[in-house]
CSV table of N, CA and C in Angstrom, one decimal:
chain,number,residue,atom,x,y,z
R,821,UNK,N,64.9,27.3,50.7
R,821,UNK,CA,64.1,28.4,50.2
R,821,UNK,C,62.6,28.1,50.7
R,822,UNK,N,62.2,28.9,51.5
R,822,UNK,CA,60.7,28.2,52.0
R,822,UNK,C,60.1,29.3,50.5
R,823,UNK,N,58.7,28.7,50.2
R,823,UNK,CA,57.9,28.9,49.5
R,823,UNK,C,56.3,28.7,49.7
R,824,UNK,N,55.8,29.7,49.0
R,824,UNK,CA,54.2,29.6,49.3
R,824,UNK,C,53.9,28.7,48.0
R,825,UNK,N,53.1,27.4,48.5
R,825,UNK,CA,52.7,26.5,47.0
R,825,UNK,C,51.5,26.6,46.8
R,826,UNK,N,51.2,26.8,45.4
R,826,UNK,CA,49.5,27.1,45.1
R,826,UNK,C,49.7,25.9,44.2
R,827,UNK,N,48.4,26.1,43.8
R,827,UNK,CA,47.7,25.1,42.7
R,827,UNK,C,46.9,26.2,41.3
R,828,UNK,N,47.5,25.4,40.1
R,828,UNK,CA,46.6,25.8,39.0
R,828,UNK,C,46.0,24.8,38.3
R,829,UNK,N,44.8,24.2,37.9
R,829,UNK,CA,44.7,23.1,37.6
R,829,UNK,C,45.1,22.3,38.6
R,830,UNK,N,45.4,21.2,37.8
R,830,UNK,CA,46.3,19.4,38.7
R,830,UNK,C,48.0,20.1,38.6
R,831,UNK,N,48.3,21.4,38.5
R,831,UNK,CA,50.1,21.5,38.7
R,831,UNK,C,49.8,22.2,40.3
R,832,UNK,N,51.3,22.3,40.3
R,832,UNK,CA,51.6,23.0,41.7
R,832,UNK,C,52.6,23.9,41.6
R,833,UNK,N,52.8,25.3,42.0
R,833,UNK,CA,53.4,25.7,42.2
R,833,UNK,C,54.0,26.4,43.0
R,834,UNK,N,55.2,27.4,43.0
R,834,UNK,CA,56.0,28.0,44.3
R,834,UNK,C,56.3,29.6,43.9
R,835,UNK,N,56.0,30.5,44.8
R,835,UNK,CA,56.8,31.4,44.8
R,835,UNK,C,57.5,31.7,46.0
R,836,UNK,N,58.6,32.3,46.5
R,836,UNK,CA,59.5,32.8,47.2
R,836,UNK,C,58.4,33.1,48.2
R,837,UNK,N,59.0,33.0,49.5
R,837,UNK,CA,58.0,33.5,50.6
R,837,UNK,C,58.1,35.0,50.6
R,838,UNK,N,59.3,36.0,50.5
R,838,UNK,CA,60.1,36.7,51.1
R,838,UNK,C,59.2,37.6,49.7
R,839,UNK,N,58.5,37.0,48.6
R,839,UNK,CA,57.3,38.0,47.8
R,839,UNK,C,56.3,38.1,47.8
R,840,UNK,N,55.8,37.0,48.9
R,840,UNK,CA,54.3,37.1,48.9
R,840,UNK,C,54.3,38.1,50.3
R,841,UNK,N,53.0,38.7,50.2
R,841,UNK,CA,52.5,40.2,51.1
R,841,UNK,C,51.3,39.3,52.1
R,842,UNK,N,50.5,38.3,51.1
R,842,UNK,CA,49.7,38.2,52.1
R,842,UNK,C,48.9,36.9,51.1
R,843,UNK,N,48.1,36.3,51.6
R,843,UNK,CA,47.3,35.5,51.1
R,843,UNK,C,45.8,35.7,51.6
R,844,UNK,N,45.1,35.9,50.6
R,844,UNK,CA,43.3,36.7,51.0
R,844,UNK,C,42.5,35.3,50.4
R,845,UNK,N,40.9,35.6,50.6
R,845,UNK,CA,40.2,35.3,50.1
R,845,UNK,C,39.6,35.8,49.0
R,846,UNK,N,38.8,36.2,48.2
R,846,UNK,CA,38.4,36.6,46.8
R,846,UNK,C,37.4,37.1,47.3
R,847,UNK,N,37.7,38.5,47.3
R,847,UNK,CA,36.6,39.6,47.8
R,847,UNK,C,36.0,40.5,46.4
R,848,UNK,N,35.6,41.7,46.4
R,848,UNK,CA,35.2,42.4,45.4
R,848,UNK,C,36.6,42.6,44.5
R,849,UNK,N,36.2,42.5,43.0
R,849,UNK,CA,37.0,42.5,42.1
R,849,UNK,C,36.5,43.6,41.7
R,850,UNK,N,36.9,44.5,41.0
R,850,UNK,CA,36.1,45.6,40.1
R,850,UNK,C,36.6,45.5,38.6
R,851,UNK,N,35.6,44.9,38.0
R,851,UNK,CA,36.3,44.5,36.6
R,851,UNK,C,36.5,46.3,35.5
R,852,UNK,N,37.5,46.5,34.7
R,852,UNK,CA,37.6,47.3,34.1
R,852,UNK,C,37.3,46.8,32.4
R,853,UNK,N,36.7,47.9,31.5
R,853,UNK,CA,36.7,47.0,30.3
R,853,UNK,C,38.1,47.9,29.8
R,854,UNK,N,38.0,46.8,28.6
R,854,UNK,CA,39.3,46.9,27.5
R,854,UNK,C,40.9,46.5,27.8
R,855,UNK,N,40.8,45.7,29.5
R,855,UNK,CA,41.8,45.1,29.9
R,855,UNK,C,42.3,43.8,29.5
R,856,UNK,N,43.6,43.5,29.2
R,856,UNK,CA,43.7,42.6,28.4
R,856,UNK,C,43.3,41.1,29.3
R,857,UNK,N,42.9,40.2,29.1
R,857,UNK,CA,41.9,39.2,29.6
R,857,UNK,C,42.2,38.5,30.8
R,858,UNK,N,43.9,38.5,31.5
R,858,UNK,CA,44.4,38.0,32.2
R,858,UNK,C,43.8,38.7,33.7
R,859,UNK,N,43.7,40.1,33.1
R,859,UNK,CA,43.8,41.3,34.1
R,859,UNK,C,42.5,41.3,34.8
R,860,UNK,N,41.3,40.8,35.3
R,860,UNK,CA,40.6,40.9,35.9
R,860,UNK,C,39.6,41.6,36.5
R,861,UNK,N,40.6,42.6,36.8
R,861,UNK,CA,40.5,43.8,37.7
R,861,UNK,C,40.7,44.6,38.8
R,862,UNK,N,40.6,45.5,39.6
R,862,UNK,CA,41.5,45.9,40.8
R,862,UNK,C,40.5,45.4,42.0
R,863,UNK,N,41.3,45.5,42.9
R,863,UNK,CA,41.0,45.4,44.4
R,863,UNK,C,41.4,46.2,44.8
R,864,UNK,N,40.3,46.4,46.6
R,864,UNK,CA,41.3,47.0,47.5
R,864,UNK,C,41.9,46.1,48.8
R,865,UNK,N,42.7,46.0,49.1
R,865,UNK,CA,43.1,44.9,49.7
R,865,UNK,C,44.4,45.4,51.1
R,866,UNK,N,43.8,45.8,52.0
R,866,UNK,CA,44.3,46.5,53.0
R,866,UNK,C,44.8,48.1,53.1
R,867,UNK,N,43.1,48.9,52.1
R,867,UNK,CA,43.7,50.2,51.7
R,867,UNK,C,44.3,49.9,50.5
R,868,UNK,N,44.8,48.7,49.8
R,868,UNK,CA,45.8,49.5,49.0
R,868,UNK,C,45.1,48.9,47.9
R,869,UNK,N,45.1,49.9,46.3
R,869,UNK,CA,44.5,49.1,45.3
R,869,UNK,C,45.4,48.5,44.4
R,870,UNK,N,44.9,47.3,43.9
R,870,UNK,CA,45.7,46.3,43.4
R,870,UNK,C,45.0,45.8,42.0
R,871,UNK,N,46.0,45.5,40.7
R,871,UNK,CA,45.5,44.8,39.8
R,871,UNK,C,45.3,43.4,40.4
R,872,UNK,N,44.4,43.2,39.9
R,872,UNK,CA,44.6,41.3,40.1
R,872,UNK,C,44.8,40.7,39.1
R,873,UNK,N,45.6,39.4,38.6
R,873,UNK,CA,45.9,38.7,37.3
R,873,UNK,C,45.3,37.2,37.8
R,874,UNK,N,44.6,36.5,36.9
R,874,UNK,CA,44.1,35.1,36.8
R,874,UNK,C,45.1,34.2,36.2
R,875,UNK,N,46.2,33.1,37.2
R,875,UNK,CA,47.1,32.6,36.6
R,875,UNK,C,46.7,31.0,35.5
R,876,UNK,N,45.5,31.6,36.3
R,876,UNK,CA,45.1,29.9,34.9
R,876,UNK,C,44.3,30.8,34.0
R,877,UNK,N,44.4,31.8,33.5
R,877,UNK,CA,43.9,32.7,32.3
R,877,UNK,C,45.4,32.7,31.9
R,878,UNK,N,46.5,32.7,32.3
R,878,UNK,CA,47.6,33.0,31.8
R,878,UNK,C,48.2,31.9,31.2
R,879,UNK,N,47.8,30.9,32.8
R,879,UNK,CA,48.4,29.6,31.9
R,879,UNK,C,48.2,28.5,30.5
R,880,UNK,N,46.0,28.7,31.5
R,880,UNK,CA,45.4,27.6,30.2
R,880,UNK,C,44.3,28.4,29.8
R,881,UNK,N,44.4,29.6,29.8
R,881,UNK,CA,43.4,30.1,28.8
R,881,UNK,C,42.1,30.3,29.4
R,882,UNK,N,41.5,29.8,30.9
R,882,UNK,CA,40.4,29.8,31.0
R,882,UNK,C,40.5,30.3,32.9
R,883,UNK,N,40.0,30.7,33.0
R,883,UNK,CA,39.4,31.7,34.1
R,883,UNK,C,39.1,30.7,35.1
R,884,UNK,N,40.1,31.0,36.8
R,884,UNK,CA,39.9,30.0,38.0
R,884,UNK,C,38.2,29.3,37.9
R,885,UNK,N,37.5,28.6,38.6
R,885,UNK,CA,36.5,28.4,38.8
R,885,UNK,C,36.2,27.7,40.5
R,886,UNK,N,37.6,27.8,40.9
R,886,UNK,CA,37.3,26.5,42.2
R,886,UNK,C,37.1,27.3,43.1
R,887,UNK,N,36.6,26.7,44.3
R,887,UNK,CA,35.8,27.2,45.2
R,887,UNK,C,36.4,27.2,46.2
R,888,UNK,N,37.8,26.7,46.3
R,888,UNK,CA,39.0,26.9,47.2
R,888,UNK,C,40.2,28.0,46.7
R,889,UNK,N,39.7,28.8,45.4
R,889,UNK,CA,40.9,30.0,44.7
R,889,UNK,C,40.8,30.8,45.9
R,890,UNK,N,42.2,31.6,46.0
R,890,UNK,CA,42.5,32.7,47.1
R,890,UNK,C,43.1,33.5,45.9
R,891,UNK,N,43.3,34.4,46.3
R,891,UNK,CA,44.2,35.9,45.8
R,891,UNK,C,45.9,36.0,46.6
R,892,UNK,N,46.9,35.5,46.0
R,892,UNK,CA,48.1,35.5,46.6
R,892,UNK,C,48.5,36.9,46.1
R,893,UNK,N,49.0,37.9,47.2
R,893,UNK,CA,48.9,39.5,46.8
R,893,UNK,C,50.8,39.4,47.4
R,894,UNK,N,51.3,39.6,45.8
R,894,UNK,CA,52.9,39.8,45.9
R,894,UNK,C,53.5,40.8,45.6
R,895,UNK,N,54.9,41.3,45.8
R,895,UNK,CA,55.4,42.2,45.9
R,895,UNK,C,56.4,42.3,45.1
R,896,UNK,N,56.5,43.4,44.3
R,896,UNK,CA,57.7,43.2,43.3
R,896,UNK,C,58.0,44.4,43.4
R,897,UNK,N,59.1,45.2,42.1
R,897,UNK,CA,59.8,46.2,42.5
R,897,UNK,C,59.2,47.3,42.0
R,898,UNK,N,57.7,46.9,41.0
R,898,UNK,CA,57.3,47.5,39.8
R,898,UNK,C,55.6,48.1,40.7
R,899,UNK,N,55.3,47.0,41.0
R,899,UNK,CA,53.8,46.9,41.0
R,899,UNK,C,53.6,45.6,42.2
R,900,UNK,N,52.8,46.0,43.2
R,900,UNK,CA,52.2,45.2,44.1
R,900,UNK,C,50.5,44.8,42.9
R,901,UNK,N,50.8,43.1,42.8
R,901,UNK,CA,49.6,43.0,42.5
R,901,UNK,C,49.1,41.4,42.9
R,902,UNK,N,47.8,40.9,42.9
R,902,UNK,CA,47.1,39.7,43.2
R,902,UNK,C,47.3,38.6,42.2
R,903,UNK,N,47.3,37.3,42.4
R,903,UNK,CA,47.4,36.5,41.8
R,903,UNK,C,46.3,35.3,42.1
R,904,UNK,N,44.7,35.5,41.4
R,904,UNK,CA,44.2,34.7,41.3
R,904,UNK,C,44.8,33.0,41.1
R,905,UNK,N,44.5,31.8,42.2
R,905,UNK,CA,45.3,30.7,42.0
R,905,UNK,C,43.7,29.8,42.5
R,906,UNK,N,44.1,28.4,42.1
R,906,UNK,CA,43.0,27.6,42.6
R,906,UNK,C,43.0,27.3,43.8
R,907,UNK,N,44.4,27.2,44.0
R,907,UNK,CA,44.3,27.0,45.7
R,907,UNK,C,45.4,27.1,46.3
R,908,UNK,N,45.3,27.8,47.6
R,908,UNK,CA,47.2,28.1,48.1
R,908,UNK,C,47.1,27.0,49.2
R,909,UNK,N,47.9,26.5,48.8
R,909,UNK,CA,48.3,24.8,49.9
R,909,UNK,C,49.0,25.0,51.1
R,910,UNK,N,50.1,25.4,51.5
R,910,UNK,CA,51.1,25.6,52.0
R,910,UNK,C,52.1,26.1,52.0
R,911,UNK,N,52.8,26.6,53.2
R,911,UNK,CA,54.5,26.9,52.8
R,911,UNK,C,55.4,25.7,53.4
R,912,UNK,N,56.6,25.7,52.5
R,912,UNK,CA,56.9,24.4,52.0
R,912,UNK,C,58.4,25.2,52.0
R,913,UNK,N,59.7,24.5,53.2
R,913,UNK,CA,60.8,24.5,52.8
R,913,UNK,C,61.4,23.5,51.5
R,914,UNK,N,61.9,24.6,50.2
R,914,UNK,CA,62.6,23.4,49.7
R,914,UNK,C,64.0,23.6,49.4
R,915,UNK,N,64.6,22.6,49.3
R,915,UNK,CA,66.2,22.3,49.7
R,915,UNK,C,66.5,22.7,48.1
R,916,UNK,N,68.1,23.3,48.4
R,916,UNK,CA,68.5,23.5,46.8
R,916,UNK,C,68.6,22.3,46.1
R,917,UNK,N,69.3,21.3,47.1
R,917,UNK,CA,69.6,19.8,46.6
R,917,UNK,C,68.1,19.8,45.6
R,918,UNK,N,67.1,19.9,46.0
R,918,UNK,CA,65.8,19.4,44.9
R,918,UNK,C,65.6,20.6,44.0
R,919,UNK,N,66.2,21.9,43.5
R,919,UNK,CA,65.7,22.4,43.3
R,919,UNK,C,66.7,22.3,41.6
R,920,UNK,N,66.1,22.3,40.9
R,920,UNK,CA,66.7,21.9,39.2
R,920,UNK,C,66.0,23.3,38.1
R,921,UNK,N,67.8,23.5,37.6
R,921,UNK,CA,67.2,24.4,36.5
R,921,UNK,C,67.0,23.3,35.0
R,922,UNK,N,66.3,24.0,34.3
R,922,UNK,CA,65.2,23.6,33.3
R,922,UNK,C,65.3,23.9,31.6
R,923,UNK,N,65.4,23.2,30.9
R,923,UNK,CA,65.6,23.9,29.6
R,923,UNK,C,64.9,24.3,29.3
R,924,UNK,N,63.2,23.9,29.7
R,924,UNK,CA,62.0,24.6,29.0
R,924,UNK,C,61.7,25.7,30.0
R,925,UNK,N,62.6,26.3,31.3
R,925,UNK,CA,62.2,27.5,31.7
R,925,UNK,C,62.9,28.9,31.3
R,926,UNK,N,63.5,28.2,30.0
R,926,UNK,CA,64.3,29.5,29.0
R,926,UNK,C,63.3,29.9,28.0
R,927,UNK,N,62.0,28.8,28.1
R,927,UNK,CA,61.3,29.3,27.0
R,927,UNK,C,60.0,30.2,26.8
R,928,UNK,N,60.4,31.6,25.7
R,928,UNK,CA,60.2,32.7,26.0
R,928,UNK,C,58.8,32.8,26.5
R,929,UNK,N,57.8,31.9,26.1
R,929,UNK,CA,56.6,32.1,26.4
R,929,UNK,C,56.3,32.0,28.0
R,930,UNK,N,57.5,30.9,29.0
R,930,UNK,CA,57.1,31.1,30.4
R,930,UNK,C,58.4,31.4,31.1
R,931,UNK,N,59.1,32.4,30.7
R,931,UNK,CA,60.1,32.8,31.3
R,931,UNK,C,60.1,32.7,33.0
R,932,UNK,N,58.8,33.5,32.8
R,932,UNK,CA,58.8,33.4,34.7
R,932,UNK,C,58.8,32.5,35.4
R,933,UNK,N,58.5,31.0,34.7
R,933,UNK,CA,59.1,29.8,35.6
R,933,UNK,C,60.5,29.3,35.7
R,934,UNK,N,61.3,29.9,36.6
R,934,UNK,CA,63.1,29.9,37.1
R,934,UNK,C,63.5,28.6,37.2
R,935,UNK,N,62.8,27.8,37.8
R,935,UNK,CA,63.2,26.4,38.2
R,935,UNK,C,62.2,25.2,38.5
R,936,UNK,N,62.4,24.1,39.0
R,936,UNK,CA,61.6,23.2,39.3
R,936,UNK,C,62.2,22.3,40.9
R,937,UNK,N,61.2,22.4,41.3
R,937,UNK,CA,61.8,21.4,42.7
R,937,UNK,C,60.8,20.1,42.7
R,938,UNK,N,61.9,19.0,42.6
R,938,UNK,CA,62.0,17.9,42.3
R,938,UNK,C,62.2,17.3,43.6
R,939,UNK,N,60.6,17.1,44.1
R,939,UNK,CA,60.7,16.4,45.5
R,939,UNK,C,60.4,14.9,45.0
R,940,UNK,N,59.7,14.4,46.4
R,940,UNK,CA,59.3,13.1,46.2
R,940,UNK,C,58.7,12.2,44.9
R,941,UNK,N,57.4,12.6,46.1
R,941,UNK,CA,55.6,12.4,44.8
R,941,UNK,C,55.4,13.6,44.2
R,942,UNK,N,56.0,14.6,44.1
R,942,UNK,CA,55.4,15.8,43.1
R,942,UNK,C,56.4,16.8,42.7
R,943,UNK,N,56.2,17.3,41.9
R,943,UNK,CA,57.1,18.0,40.7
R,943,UNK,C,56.4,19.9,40.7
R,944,UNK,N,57.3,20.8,41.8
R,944,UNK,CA,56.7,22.5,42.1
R,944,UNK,C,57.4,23.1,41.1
R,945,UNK,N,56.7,24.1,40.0
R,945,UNK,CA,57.6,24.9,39.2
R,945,UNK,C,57.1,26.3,40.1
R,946,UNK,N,58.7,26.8,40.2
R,946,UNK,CA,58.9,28.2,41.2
R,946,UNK,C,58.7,29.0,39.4
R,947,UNK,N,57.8,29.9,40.4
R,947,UNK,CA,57.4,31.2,39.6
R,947,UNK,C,57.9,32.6,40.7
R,948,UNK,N,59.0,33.6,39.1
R,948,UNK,CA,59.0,34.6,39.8
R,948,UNK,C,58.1,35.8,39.2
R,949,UNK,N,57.8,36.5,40.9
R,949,UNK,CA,56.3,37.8,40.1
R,949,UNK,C,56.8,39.0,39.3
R,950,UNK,N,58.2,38.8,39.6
R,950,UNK,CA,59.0,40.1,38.9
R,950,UNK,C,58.7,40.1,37.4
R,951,UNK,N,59.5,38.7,36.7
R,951,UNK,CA,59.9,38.6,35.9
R,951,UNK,C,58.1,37.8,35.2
R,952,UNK,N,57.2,37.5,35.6
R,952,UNK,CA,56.2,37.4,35.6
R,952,UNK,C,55.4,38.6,34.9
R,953,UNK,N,55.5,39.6,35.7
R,953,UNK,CA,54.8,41.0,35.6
R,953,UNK,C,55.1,41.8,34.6
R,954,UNK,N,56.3,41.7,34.4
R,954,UNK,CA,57.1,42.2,33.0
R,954,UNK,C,56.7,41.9,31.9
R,955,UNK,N,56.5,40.1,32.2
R,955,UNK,CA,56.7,39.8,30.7
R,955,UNK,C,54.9,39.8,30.3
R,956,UNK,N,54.0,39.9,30.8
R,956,UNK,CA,52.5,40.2,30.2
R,956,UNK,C,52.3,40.9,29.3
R,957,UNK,N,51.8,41.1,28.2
R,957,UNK,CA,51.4,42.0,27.2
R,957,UNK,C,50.9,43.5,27.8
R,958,UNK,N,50.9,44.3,27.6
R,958,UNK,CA,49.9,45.3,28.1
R,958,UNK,C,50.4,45.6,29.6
R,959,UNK,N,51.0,45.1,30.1
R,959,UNK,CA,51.1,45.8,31.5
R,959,UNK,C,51.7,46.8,32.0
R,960,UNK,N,52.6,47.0,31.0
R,960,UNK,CA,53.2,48.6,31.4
R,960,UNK,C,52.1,49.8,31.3
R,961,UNK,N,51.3,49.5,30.4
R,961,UNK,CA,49.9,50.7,30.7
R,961,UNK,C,49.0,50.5,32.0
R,962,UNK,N,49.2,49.1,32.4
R,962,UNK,CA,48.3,49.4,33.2
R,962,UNK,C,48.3,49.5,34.8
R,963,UNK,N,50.1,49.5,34.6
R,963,UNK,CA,50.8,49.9,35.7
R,963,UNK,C,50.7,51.1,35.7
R,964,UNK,N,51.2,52.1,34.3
R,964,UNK,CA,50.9,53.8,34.3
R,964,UNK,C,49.6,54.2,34.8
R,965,UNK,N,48.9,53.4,34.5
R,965,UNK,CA,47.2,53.7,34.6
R,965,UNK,C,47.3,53.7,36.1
R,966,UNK,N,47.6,52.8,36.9
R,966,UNK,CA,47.3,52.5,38.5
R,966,UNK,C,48.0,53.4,39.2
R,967,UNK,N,48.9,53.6,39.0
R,967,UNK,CA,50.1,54.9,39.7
R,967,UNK,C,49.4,56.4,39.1
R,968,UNK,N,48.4,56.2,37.9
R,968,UNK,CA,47.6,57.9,37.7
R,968,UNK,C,46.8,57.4,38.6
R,969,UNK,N,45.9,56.3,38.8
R,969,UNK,CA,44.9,56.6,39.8
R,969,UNK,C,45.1,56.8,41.2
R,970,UNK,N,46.5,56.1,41.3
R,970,UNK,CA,46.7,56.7,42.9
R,970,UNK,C,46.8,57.7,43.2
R,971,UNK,N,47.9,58.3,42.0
R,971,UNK,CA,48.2,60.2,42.5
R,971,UNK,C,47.0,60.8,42.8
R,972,UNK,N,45.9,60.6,41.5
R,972,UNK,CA,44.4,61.0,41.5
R,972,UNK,C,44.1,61.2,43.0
R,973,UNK,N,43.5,59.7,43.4
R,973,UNK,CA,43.4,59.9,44.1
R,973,UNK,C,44.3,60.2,45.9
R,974,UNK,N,45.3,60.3,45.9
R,974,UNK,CA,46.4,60.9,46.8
R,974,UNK,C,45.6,62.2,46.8
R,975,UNK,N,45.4,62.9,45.6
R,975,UNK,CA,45.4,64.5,45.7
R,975,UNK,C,43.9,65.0,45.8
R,976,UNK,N,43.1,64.1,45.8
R,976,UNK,CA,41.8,64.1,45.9
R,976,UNK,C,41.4,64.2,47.6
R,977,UNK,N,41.8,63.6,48.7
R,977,UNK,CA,42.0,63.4,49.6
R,977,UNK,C,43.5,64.3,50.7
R,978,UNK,N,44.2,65.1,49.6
R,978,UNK,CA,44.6,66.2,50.5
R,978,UNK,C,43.8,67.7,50.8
């Protein structure tokens, strides 16, 4: 399974190559108020606008700060959105032989982490953005909210 590996904090992580869209630098964010804290704000990011989510707001409570974070912009079935990380390292084939399911990735609070690949010197929890995206508080409005602003503007520009 090749995988794109980021960093949050001192962890590391994986998502599926075959969901990430693209990997950016951290351009204009446009913060919205009354979004729930994770949410950031939108981009535009090749034409296209995008929520962005901060995954160390999700993980540890506190907002990227490093000066190597990128925007990993993934694709799911629901919502194309950005994923503030500290740092995207590499893509990284890993073998199923290393790849181990998890009793703490049943638990409800991090569902979205599926598995663990259990390499050498370091320990990747694979995150999926589907089941990620779903499980946020608040996000089904603010998915409604993004698809009214597109039509908006769709119809604004015919």
């Amino acid at each position: 399974m090749k995988s794109v590996i980021f960093r949050c904090e001192n962890e590391e992580y994986g998502i599926a190559i075959d969901q990430v869209v693209s990997i950016e630098k951290i351009g204009k964010i446009t913060p919205i108020p009354h979004l729930p804290k994770y949410l950031i704000g939108f981009t535009r990011i090749r034409e296209e606008l995008i929520p962005v989510l901060d995954f160390n707001i999700i993980l540890y409570n506190k907002p990227t700060s490093d000066p190597m974070s990128r925007i990993i912009v993934l694709n799911t079935d629901i919502v194309n959105f950005g994923l503030v990380v500290s740092e995207a390292k590499e893509i990284l084939d890993i073998r199923e032989d290393d790849i181990q399911q998890v009793g703490l990735v049943n638990y409800s609070q991090t569902k979205y982490f599926t598995a663990v690949a259990n390499l050498d010197n370091r320990m990747i929890t694979i995150v999926s953005p589907k089941v990620l995206v779903n499980s946020l508080e608040g996000i089904r409005e603010i998915i409604d909210y993004l698809h009214q602003l597109l039509a908006e503007e769709k119809e604004s520009n015919a």
